Short mmCIF file of C-alpha atoms in Angstrom, two decimals:
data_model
loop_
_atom_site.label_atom_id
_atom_site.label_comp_id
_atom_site.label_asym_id
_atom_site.label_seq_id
_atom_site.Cartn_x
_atom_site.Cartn_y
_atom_site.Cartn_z
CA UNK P 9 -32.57 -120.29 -65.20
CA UNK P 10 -28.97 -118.84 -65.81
CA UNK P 11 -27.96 -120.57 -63.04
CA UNK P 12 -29.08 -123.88 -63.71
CA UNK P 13 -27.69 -123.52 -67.10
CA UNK P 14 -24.28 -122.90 -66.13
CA UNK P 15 -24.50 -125.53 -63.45
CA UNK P 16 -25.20 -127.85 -65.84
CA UNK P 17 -24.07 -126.85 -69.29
CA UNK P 18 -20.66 -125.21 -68.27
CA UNK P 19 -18.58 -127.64 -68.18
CA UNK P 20 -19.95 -129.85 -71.40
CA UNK P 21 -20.04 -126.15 -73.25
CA UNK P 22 -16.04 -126.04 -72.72
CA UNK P 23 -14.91 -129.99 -73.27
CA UNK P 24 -17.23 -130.06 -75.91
CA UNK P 25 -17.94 -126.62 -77.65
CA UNK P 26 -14.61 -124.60 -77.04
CA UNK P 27 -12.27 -127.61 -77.46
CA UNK P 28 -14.65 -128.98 -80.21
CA UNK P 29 -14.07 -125.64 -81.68
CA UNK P 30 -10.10 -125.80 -81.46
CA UNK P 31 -9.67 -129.40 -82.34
CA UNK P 32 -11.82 -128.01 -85.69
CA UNK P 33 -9.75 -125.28 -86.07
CA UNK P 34 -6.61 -127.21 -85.90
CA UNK P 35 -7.52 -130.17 -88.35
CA UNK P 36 -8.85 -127.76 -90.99
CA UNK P 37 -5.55 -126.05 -90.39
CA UNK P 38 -6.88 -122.56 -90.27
CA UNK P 39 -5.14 -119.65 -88.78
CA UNK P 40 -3.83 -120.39 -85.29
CA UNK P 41 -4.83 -116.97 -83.91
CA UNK P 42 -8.26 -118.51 -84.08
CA UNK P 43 -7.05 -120.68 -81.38
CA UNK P 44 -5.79 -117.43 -79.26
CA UNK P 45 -9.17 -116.11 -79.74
CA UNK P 46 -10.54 -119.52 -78.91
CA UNK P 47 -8.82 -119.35 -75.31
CA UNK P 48 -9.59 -115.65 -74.86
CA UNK P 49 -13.19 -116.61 -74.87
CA UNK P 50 -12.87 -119.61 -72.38
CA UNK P 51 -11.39 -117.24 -69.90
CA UNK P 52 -13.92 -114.56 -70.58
CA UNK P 53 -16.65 -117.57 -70.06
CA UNK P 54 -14.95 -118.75 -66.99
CA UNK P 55 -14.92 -115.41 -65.38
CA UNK P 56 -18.72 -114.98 -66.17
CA UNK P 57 -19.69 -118.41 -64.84
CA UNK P 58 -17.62 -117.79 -61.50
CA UNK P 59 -19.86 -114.21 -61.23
CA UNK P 60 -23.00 -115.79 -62.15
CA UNK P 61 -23.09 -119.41 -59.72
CA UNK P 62 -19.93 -118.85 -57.42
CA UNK P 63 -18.51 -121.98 -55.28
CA UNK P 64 -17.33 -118.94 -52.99
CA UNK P 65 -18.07 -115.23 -53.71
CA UNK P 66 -15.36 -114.16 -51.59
CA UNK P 67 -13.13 -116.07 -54.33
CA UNK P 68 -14.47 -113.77 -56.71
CA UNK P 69 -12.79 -110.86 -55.07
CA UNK P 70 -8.88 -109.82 -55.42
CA UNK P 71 -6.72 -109.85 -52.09
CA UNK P 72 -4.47 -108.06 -53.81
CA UNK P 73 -2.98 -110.65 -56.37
CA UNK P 74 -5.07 -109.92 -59.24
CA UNK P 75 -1.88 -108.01 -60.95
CA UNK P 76 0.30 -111.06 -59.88
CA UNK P 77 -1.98 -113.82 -61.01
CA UNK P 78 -2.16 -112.20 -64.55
CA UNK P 79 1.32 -111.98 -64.70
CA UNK P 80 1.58 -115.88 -64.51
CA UNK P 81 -1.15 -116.21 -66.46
CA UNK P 82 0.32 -114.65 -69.39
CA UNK P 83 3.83 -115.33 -68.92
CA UNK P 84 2.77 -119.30 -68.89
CA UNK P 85 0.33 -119.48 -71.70
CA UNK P 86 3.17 -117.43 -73.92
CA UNK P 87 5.24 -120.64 -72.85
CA UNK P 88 2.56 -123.14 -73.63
CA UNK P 89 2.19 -121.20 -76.92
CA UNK P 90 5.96 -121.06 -77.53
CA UNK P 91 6.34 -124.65 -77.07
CA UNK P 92 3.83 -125.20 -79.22
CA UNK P 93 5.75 -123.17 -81.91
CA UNK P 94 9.17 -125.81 -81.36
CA UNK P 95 7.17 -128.73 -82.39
CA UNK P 96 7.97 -129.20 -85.84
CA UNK P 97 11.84 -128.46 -85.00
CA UNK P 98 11.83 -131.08 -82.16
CA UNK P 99 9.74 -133.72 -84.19
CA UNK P 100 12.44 -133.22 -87.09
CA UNK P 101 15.16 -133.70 -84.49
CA UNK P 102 14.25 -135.72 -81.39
CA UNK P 103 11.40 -138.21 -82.89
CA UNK P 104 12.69 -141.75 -82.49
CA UNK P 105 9.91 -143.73 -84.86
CA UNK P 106 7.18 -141.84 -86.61
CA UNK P 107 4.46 -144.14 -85.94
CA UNK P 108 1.80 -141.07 -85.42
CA UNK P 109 -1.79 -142.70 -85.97
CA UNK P 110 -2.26 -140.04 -88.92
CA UNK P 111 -5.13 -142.45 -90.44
CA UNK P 112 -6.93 -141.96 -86.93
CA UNK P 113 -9.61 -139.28 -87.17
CA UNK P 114 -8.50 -136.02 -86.16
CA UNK P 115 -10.00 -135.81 -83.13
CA UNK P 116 -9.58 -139.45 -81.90
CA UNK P 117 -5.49 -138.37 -82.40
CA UNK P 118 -6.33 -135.24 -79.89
CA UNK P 119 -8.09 -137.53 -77.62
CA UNK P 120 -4.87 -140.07 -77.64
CA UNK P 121 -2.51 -137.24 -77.06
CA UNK P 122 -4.52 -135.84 -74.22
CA UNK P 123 -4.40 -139.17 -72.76
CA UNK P 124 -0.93 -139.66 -72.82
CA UNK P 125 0.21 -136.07 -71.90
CA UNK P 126 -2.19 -136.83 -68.87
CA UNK P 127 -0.20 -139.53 -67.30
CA UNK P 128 3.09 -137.45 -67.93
CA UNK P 129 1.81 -134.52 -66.36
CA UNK P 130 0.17 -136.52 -63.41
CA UNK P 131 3.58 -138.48 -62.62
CA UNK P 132 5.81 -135.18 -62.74
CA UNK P 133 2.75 -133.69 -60.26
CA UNK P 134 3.07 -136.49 -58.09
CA UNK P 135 6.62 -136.27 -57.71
CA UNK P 136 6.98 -132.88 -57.20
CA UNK P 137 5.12 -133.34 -53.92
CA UNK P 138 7.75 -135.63 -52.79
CA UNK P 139 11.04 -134.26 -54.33
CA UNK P 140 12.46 -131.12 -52.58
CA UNK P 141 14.04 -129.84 -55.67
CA UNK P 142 10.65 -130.34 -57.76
CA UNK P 143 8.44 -128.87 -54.67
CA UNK P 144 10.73 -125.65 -54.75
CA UNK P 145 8.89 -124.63 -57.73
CA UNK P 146 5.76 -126.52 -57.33
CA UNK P 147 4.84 -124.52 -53.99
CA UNK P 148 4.15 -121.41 -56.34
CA UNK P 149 1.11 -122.88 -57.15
CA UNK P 150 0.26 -124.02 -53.71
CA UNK P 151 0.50 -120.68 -52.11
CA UNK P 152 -2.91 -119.59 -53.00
CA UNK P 153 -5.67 -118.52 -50.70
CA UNK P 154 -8.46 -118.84 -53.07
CA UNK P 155 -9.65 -120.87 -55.81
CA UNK P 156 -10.54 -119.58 -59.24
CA UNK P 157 -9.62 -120.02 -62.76
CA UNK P 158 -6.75 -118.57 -63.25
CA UNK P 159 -5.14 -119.95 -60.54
CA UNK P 160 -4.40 -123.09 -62.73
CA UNK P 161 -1.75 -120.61 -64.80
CA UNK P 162 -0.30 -119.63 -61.87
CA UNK P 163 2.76 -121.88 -61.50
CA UNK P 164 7.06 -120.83 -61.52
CA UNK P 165 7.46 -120.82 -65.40
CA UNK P 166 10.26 -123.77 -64.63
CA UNK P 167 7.76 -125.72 -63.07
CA UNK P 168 5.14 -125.03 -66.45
CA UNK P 169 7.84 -125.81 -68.82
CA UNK P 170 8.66 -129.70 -66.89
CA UNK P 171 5.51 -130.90 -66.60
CA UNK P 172 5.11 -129.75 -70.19
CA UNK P 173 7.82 -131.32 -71.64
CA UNK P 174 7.26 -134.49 -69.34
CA UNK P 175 3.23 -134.99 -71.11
CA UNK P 176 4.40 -134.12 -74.53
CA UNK P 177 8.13 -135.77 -74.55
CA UNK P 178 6.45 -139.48 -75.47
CA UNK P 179 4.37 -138.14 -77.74
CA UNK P 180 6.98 -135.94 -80.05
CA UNK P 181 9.61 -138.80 -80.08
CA UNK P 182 7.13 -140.85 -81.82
CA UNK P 183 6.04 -138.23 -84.36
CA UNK P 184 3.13 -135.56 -82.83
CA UNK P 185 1.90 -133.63 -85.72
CA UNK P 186 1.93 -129.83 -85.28
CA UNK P 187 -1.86 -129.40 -85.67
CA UNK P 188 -2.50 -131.79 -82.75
CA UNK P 189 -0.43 -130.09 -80.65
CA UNK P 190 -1.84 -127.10 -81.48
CA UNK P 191 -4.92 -128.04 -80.20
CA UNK P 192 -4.00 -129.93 -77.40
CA UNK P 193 -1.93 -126.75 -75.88
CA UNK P 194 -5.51 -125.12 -76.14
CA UNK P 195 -7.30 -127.89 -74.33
CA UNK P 196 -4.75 -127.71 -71.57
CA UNK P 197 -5.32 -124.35 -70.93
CA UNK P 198 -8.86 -125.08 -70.89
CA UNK P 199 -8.73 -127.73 -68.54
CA UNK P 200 -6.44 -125.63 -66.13
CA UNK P 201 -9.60 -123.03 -66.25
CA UNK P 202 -12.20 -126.03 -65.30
CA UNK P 203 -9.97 -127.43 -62.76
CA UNK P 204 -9.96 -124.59 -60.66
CA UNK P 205 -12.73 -122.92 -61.22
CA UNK P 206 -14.92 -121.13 -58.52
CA UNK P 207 -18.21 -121.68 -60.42
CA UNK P 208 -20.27 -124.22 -58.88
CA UNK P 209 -21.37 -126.93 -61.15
CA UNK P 210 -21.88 -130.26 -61.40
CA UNK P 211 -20.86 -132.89 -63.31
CA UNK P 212 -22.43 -135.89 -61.37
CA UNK P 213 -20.51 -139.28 -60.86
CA UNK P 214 -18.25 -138.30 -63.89
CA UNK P 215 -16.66 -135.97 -60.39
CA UNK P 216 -14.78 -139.53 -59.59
CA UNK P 217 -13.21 -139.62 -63.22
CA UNK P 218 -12.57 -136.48 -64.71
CA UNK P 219 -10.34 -133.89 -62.88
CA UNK P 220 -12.95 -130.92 -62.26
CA UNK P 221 -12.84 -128.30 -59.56
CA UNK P 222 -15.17 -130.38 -56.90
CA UNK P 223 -12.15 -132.96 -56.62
CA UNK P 224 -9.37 -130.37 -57.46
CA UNK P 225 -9.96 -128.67 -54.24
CA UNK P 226 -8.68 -131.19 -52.03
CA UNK P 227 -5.18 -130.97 -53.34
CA UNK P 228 -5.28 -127.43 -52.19
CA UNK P 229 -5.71 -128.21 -48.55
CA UNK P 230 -2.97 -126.52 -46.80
CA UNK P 231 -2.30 -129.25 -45.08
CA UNK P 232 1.01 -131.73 -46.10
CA UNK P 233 -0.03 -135.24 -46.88
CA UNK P 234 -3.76 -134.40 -46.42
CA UNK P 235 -3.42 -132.07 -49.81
CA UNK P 236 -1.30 -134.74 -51.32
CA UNK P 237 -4.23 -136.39 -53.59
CA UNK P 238 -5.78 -135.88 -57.02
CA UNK P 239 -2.59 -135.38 -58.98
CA UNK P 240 -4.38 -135.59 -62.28
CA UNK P 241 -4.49 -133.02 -65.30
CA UNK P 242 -7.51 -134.10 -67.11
CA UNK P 243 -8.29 -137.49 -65.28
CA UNK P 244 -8.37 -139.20 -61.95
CA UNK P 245 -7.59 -142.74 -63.46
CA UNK P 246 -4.09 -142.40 -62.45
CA UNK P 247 -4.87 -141.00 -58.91
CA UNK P 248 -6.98 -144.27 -58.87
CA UNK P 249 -4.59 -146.66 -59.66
CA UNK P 250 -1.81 -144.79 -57.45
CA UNK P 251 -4.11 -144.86 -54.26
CA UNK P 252 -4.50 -140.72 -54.02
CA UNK P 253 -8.01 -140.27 -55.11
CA UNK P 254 -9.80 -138.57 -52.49
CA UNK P 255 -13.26 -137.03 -52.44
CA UNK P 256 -16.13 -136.01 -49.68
CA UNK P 257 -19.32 -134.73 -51.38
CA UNK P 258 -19.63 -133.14 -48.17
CA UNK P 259 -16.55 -131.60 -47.47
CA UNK P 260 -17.03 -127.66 -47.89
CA UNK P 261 -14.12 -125.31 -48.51
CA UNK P 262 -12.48 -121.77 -47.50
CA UNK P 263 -9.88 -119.63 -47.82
CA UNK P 264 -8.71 -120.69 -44.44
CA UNK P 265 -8.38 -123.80 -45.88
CA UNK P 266 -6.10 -123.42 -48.83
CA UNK P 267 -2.48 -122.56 -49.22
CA UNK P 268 0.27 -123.92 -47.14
CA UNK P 269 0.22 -124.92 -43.33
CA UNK P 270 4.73 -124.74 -43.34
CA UNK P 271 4.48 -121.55 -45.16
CA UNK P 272 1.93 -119.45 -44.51
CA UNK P 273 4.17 -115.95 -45.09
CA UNK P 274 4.56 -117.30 -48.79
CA UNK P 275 5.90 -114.51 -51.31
CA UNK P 276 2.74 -113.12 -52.66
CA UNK P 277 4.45 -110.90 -55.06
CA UNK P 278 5.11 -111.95 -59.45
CA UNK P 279 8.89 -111.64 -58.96
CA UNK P 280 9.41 -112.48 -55.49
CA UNK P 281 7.40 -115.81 -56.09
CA UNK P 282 10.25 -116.69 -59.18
CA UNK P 283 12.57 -116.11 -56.65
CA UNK P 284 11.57 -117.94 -53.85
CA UNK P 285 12.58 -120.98 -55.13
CA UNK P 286 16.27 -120.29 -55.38
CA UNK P 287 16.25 -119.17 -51.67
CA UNK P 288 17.16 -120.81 -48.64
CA UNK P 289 13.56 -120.15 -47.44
CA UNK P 290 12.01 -121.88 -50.66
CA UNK P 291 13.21 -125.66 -49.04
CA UNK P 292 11.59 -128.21 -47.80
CA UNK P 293 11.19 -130.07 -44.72
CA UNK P 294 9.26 -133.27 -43.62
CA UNK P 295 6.49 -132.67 -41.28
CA UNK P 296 3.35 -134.57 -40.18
CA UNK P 297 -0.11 -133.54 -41.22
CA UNK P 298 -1.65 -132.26 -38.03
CA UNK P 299 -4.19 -133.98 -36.10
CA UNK P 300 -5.46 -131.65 -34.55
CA UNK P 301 -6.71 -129.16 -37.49
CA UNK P 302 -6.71 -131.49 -40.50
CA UNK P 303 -9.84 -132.70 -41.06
CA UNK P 304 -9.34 -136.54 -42.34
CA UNK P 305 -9.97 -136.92 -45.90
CA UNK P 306 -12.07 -139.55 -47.61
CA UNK P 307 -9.79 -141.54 -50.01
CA UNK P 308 -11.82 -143.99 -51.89
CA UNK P 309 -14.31 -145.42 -49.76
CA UNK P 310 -11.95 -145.19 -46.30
CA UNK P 311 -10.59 -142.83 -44.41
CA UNK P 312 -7.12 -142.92 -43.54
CA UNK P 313 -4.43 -140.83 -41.85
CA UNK P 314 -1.44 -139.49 -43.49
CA UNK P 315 2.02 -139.73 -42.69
CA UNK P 316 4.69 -137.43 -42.99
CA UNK P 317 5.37 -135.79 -46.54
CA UNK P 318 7.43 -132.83 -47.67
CA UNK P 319 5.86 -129.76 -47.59
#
């Protein structure tokens, strides 16, 4: 029963109930440490559901980068909090035309700002995969070997603070209240716990629209080009209308599977990973995807091979 439940009801409890709960919290302009303890529950809930109905149970277990992964975990949620903070200073400096929808409903404002953050965010994703300079950082999140929640708060704290400023730049420079960005740096984190979550649930054909684990996976193939899909934050629209949706219902992952083909001795260590980028070892180089272990990847309703990409 358990089980089924979370399968089912664990992905509308945390769009719905937790970010229901901070998009409340935020319009009725309560305390925002509500909001902390909002997120400190998701991430309690998304460790239980990844116990309870694991994708992978050897995902559940540390290799030895539990100590690491909370490190970037906290380090990048203090900056997602921070920047938060700098809000009302940037919108009384930086906003070009306050033309905010205030007389929206609250949540109809969130829902806009999510939207709009979401094609920042996907665009600076995209091209980090094909800028050296942007990939530098970018790899940090690439280099892991297994797929859980926190993993979507492990990224260089440069990278975090670009594709951050990218998703909310449009929206401050035309007048983003505090309040909704209060609870839109909540939903982000949230979303980050959903998308790479090692629970196993379903959310049916919404998998080809919203940007959930089952389609998250694939840009996690260690492969270059072959990972190179499903760029998007909160949706796959943009991945649509790009051409870099991919998705196989039957595709099945592992550990083996994940990480980076060009790098495999990755940094695994907190420091040594904000390093790496600054190093000679940290650049890029084109390759081609290999034929010979890639598995080819439905994208769309074709398969296709990929050509050579930075990695």
């Amino acid at each position: 029963m358990y089980r089924t439940l979370i399968r089912y009801g664990y992905v509308p409890f945390m769009l719905l109930g937790v970010n229901g709960a901070a998009v409340a919290v935020a319009a009725s302009g309560g305390s925002k440490l509500w909001l902390v303890g909002l997120l400190l529950a998701a991430i309690g809930c998304s460790f239980a559901a990844e116990r309870v109905l694991p994708y992978e149970a050897e995902w559940n277990r540390a290799a030895g980068d539990g100590g690491r992964d909370v490190a970037h975990a906290g380090v990048n949620e203090l900056l997602l909090l921070v920047s938060v903070g700098v809000i009302p200073l940037l919108a009384a400096t930086v906003t070009v035309a306050d033309v905010w929808p205030r007389s929206w409903p609250f949540a109809l404002q969130v829902l806009g700002a999510v939207l709009v953050a979401d094609l920042g965010i996907t665009l600076t994703h995209y091209a980090s995969h094909k800028i050296g300079v942007l990939w530098r950082f970018h790899a940090v999140h690439h280099s892991i070997k297994r797929f859980y929640g926190f993993n979507g708060l492990m990224k260089h704290p440069l990278h975090q603070t670009l594709e951050m400023a990218v998703g909310v730049a449009p929206l401050v420079l035309i007048g983003l209240p505090f309040d909704v960005a209060s609870a839109l740096a909540v939903i982000v984190a949230v979303q980050l716990l959903l998308q790479h979550s090692n629970a196993d649930y379903r959310v049916g054909a919404l998998t080809y629209v919203l940007a959930l684990n089952e389609g998250h996976r694939f840009h996690h193939l260690k492969w270059a080009g072959i990972g190179d899909v499903n760029f998007g934050l909160f949706t796959l629209i943009w991945d649509h209308l790009l051409g870099t949706f991919s998705y196989d219902p039957d595709r099945r992952f592992t550990s083996d599977q994940l990480g980076m083909a060009a790098k495999p001795n990755y940094p695994t260590g907190y420091l040594a990973q904000l390093a790496e980028p600054f190093r000679a070892s940290g650049a890029c180089h084109v390759t081609d995807a290999p034929s010979g272990d890639a598995p080819a990847v439905s994208t769309g309703t074709r398969r296709r091979k990929e050509g050579p990409v930075l990695s």
